[in-house]
PDB file of C-alpha atoms in Angstrom:
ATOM      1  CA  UNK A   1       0.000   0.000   0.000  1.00 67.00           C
ATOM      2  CA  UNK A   2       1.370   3.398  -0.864  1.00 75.00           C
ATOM      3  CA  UNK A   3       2.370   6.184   1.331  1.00 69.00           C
ATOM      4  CA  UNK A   4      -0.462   8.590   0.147  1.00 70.00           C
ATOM      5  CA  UNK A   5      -3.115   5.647   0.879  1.00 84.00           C
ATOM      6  CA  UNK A   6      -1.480   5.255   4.452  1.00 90.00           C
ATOM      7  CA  UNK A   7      -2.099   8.516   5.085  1.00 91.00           C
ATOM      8  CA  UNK A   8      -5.672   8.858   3.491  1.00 93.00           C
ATOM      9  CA  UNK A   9      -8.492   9.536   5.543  1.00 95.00           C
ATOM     10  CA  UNK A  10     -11.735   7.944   4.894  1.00 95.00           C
ATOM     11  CA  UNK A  11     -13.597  11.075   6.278  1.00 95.00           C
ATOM     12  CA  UNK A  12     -12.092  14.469   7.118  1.00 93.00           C
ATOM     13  CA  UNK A  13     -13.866  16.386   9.270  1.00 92.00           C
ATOM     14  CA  UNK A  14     -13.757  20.356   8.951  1.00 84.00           C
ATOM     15  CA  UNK A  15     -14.134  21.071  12.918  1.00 92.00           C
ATOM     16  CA  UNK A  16     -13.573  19.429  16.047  1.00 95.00           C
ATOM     17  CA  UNK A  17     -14.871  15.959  17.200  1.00 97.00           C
ATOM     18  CA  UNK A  18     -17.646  17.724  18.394  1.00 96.00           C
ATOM     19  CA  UNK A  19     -19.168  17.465  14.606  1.00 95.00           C
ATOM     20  CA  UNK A  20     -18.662  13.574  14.530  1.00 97.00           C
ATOM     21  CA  UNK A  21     -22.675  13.093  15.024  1.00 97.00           C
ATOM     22  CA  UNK A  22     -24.815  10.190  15.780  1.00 96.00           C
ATOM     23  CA  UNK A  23     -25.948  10.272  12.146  1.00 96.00           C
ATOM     24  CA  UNK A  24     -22.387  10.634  10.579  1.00 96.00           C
ATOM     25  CA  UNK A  25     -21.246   7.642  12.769  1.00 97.00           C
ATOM     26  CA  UNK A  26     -24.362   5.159  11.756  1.00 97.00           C
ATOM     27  CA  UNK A  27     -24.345   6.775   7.680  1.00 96.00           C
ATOM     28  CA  UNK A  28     -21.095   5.041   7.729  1.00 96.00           C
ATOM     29  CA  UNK A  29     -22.011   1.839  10.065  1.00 97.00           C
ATOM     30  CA  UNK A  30     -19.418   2.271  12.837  1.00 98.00           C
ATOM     31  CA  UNK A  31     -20.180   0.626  15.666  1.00 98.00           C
ATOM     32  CA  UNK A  32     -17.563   1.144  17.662  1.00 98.00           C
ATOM     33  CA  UNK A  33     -14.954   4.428  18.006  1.00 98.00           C
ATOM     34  CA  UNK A  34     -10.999   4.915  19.354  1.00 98.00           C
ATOM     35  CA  UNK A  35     -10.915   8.425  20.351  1.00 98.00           C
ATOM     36  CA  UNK A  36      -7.458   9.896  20.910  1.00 98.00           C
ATOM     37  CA  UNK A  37      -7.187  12.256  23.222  1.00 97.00           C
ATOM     38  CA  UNK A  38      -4.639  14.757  23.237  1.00 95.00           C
ATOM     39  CA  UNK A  39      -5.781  17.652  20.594  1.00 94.00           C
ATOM     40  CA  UNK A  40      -9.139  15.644  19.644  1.00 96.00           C
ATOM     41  CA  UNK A  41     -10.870  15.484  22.428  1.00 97.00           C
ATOM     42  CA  UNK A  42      -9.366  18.109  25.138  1.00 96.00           C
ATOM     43  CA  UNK A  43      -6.308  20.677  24.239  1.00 94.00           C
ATOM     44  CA  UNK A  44      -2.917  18.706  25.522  1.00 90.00           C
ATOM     45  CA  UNK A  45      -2.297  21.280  28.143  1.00 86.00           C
ATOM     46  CA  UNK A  46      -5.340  20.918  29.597  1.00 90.00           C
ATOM     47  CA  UNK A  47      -6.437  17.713  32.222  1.00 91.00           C
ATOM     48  CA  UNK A  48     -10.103  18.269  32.301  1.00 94.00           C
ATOM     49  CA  UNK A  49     -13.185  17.327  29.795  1.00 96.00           C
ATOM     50  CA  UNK A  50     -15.098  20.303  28.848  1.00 96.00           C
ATOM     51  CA  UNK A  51     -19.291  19.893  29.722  1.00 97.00           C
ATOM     52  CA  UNK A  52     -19.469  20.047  25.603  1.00 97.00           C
ATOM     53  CA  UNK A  53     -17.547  17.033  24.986  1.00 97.00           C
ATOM     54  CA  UNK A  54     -19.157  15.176  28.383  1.00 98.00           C
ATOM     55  CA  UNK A  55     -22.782  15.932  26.454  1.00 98.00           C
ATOM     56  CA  UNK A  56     -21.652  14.731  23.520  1.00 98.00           C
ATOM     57  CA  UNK A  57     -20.151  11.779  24.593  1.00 98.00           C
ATOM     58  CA  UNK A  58     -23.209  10.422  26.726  1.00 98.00           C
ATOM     59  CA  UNK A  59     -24.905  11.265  23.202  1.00 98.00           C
ATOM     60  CA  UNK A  60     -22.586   8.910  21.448  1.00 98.00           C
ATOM     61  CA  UNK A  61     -22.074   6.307  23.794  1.00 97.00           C
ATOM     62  CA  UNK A  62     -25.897   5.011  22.857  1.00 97.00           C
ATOM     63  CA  UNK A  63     -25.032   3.717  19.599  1.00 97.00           C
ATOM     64  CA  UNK A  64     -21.213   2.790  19.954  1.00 98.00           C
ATOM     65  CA  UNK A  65     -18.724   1.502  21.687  1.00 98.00           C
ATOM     66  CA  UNK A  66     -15.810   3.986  23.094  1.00 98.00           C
ATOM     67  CA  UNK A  67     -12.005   3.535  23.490  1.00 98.00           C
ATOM     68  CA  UNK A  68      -9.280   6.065  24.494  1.00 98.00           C
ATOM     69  CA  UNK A  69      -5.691   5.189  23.251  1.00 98.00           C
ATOM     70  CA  UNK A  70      -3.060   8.065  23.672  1.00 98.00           C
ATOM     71  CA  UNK A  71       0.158   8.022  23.170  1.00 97.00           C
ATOM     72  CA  UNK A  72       0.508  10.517  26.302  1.00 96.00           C
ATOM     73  CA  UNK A  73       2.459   8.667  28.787  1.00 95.00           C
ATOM     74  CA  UNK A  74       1.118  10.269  31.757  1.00 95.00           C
ATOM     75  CA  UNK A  75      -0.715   7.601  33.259  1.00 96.00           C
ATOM     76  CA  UNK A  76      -2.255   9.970  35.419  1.00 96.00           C
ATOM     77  CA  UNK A  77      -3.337  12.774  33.001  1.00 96.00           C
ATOM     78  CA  UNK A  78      -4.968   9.891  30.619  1.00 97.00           C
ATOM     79  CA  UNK A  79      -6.935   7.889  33.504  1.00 97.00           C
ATOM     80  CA  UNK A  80      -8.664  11.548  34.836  1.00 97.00           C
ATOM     81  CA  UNK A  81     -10.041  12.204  31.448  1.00 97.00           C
ATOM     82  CA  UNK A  82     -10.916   8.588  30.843  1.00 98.00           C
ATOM     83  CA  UNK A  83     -12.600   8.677  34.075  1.00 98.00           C
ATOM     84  CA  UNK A  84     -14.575  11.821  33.944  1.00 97.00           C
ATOM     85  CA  UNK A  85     -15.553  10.679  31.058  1.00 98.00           C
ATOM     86  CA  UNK A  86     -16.502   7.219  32.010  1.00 98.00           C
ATOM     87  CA  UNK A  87     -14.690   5.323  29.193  1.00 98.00           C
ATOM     88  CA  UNK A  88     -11.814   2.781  29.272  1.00 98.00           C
ATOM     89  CA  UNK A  89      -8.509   3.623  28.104  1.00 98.00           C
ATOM     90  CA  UNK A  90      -4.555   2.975  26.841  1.00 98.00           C
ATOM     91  CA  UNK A  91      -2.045   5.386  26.897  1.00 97.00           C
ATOM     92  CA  UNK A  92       1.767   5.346  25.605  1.00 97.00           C
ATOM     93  CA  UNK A  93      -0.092   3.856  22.837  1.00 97.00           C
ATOM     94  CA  UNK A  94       2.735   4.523  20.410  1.00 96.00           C
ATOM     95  CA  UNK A  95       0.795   5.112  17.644  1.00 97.00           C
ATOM     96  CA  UNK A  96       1.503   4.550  14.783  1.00 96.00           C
ATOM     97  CA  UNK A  97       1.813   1.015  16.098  1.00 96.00           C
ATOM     98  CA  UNK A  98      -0.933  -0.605  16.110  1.00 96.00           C
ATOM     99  CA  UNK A  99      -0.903  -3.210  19.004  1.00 97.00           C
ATOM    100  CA  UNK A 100      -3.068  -0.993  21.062  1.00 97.00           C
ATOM    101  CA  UNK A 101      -5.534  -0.026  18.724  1.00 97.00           C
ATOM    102  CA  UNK A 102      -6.263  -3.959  18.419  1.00 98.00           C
ATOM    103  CA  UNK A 103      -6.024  -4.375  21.701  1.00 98.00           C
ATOM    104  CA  UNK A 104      -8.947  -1.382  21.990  1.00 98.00           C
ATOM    105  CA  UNK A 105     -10.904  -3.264  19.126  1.00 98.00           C
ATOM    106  CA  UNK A 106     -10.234  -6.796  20.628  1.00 98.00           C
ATOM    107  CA  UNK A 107     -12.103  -5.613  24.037  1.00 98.00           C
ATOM    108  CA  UNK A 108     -14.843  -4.055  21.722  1.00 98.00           C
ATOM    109  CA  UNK A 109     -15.510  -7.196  20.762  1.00 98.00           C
ATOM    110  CA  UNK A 110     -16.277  -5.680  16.934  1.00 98.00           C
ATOM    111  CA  UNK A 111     -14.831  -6.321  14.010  1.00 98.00           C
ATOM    112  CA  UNK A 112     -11.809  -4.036  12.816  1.00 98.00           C
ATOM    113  CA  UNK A 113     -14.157  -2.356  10.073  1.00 97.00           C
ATOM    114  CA  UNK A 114     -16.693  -1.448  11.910  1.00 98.00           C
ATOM    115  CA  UNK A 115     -14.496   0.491  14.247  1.00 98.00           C
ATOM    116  CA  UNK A 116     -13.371   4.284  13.658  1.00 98.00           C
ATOM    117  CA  UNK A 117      -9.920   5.807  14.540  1.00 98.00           C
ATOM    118  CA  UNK A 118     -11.210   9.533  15.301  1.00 98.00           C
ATOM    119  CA  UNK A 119      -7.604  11.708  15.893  1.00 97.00           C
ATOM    120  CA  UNK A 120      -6.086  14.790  14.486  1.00 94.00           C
ATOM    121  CA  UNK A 121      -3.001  13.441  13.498  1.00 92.00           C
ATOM    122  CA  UNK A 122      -2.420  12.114  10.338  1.00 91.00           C
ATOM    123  CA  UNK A 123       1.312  10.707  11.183  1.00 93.00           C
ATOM    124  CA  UNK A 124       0.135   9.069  14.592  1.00 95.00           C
ATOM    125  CA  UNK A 125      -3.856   8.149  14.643  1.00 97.00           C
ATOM    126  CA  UNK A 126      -4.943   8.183  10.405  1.00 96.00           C
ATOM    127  CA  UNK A 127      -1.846   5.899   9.710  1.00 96.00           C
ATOM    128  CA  UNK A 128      -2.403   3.662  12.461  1.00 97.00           C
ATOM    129  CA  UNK A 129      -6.225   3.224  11.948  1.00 97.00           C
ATOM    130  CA  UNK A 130      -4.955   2.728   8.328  1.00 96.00           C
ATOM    131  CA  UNK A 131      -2.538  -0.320   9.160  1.00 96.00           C
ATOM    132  CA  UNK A 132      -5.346  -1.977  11.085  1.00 97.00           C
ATOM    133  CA  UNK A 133      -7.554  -1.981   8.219  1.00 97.00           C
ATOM    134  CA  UNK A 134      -9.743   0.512  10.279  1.00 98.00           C
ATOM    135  CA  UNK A 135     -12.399   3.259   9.465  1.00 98.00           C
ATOM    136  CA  UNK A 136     -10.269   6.630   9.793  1.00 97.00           C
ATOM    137  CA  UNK A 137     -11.639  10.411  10.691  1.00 97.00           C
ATOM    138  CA  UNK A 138      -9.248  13.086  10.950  1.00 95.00           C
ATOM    139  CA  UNK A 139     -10.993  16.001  12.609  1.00 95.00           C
ATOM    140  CA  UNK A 140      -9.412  19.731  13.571  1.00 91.00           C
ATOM    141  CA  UNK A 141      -7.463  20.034  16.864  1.00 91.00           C
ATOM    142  CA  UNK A 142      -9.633  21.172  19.643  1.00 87.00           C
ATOM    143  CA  UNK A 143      -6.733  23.423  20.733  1.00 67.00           C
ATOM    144  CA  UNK A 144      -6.289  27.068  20.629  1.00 51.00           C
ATOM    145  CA  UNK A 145      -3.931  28.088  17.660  1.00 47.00           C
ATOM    146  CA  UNK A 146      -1.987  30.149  19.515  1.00 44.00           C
ATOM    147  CA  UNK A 147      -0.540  27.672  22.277  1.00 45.00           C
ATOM    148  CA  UNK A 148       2.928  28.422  21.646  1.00 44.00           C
ATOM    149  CA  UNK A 149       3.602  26.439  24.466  1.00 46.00           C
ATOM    150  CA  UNK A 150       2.902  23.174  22.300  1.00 46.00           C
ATOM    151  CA  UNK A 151       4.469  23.594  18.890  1.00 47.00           C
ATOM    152  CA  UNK A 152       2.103  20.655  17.571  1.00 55.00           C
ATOM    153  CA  UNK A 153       0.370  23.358  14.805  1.00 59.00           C
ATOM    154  CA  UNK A 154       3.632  23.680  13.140  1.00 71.00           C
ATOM    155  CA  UNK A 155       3.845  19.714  12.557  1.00 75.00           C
ATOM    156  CA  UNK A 156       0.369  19.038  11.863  1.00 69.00           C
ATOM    157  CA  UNK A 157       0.777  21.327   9.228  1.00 73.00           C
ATOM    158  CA  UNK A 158       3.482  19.744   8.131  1.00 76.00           C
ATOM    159  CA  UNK A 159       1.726  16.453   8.121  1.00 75.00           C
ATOM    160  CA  UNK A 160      -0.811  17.600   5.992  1.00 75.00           C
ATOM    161  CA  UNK A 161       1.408  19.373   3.417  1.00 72.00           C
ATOM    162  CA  UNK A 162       3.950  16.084   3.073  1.00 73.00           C
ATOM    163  CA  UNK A 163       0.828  13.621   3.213  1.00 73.00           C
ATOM    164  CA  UNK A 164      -0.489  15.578  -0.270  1.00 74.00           C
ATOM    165  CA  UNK A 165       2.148  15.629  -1.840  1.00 74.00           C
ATOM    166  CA  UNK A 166       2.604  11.515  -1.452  1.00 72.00           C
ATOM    167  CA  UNK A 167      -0.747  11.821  -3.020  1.00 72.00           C
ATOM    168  CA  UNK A 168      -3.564  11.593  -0.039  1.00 78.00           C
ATOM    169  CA  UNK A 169      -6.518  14.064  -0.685  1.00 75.00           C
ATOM    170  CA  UNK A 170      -7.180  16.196   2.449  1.00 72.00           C
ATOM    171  CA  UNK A 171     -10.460  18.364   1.376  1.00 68.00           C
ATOM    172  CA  UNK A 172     -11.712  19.661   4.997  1.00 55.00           C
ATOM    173  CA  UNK A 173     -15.185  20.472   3.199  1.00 43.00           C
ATOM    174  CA  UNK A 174     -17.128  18.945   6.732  1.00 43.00           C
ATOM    175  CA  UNK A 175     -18.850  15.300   6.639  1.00 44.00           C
ATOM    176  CA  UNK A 176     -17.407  14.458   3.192  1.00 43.00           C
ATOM    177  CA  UNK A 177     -16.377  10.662   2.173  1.00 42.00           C
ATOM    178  CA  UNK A 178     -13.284  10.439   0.635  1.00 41.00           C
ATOM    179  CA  UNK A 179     -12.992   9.090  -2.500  1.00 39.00           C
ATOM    180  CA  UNK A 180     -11.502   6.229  -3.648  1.00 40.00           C
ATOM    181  CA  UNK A 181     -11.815   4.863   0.259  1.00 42.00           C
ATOM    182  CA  UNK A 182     -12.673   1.534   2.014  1.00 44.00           C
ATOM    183  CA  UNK A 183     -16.079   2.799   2.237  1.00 42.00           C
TER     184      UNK A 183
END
C-alpha cells in the first residue's frame, strides 16, 4: 500500500470531534470508536473534559462503543479524562503502532471495520487506523492556535502538506467521504 493511501483519511472532518454526530457515525455503520485524546478530544495542556464534549459523549455512547488510546504517557493525566468521562482507556499507545488499537478493538468485541480511529493526526492516529484496516476520521485540533507552548500546529501542518504531496486528498469540506476509500 502506498504512502499517500497510508495517510488517506476515509472522512475528514472540517471542525472538532464535536461534529462527529450520531448520524455521521451510523451513515457510515461504525459501531464502535478509538478516540485519541490529546488535541481531539481536550487541548494537551489541559487535564479536564469540557461539559461540551461530556454531552456529547453520553450522546454517542448510545449507539457505539468507546475507546481512548493516547500516546501521552502520563498515566495519570490519561486515567482523569478517561474517568470523567466514564470510558476505558490505553495510553503510551505509540501510535503509529498498532498493538493498542487492536487491543482497543479486541475488548470491543467488533470487528476491525466497523471500528473508527477519530484523531487529528495524520502521522500518529490516520496511519495507524490505516494499518489496522480501520475506518479513519481526521478532525481539527480542539486546541487554541496560539498555544505556543505546544508547537504541535507547526507539525500538523506539516503532516498535511507532506501527506499531499505523497498523493492523499485532504479536502476539509465537513462530513465528506473520501474518495476512492474503504467505504
Amino acid at each position: 500500500m502506498s504512502w499517500g493511501k497510508l495517510l488517506q483519511p476515509d472522512l475528514v472532518l472540517g471542525n472538532s470531534i464535536l461534529s462527529l454526530t450520531s448520524g455521521i457515525i451510523q451513515k457510515h455503520q461504525i459501531k464502535g470508536l478509538v478516540l485519541d485524546v490529546d488535541d481531539t478530544l481536550v487541548p494537551i495542556s489541559d487535564s479536564n473534559t469540557s461539559p461540551e464534549l461530556s454531552i456529547w459523549v453520553e450522546e454517542i455512547r448510545t449507539i457505539t462503543s468507546l475507546w481512548l488510546v493516547s500516546n501521552n504517557l502520563s498515566q495519570y493525566r490519561i486515567s482523569r479524562i478517561a474517568e470523567s468521562l466514564n470510558i476505558p482507556y490505553i495510553f503510551g499507545a505509540g501510535k503509529p503502532s498498532r498493538r493498542k488499537l487492536k487491543k482497543a478493538v479486541d475488548a470491543m468485541n467488533l470487528p476491525v471495520e466497523q471500528v473508527a480511529m477519530v484523531g487529528d493526526r495524520l502521522f500518529t492516529d490516520v496511519l495507524a487506523g490505516n494499518r489496522l484496516g480501520m475506518f479513519t476520521i481526521l478532525v481539527e485540533p480542539i486546541s487554541n492556535n496560539m498555544d505556543s507552548e505546544f508547537p504541535n500546529y507547526g507539525v500538523r501542518s506539516f503532516e498535511i502538506w507532506f501527506s499531499q504531496l505523497l498523493g492523499a486528498s485532504l479536502s476539509m469540506s465537513p462530513y465528506s467521504l473520501m474518495p476512492g476509500n474503504k467505504k
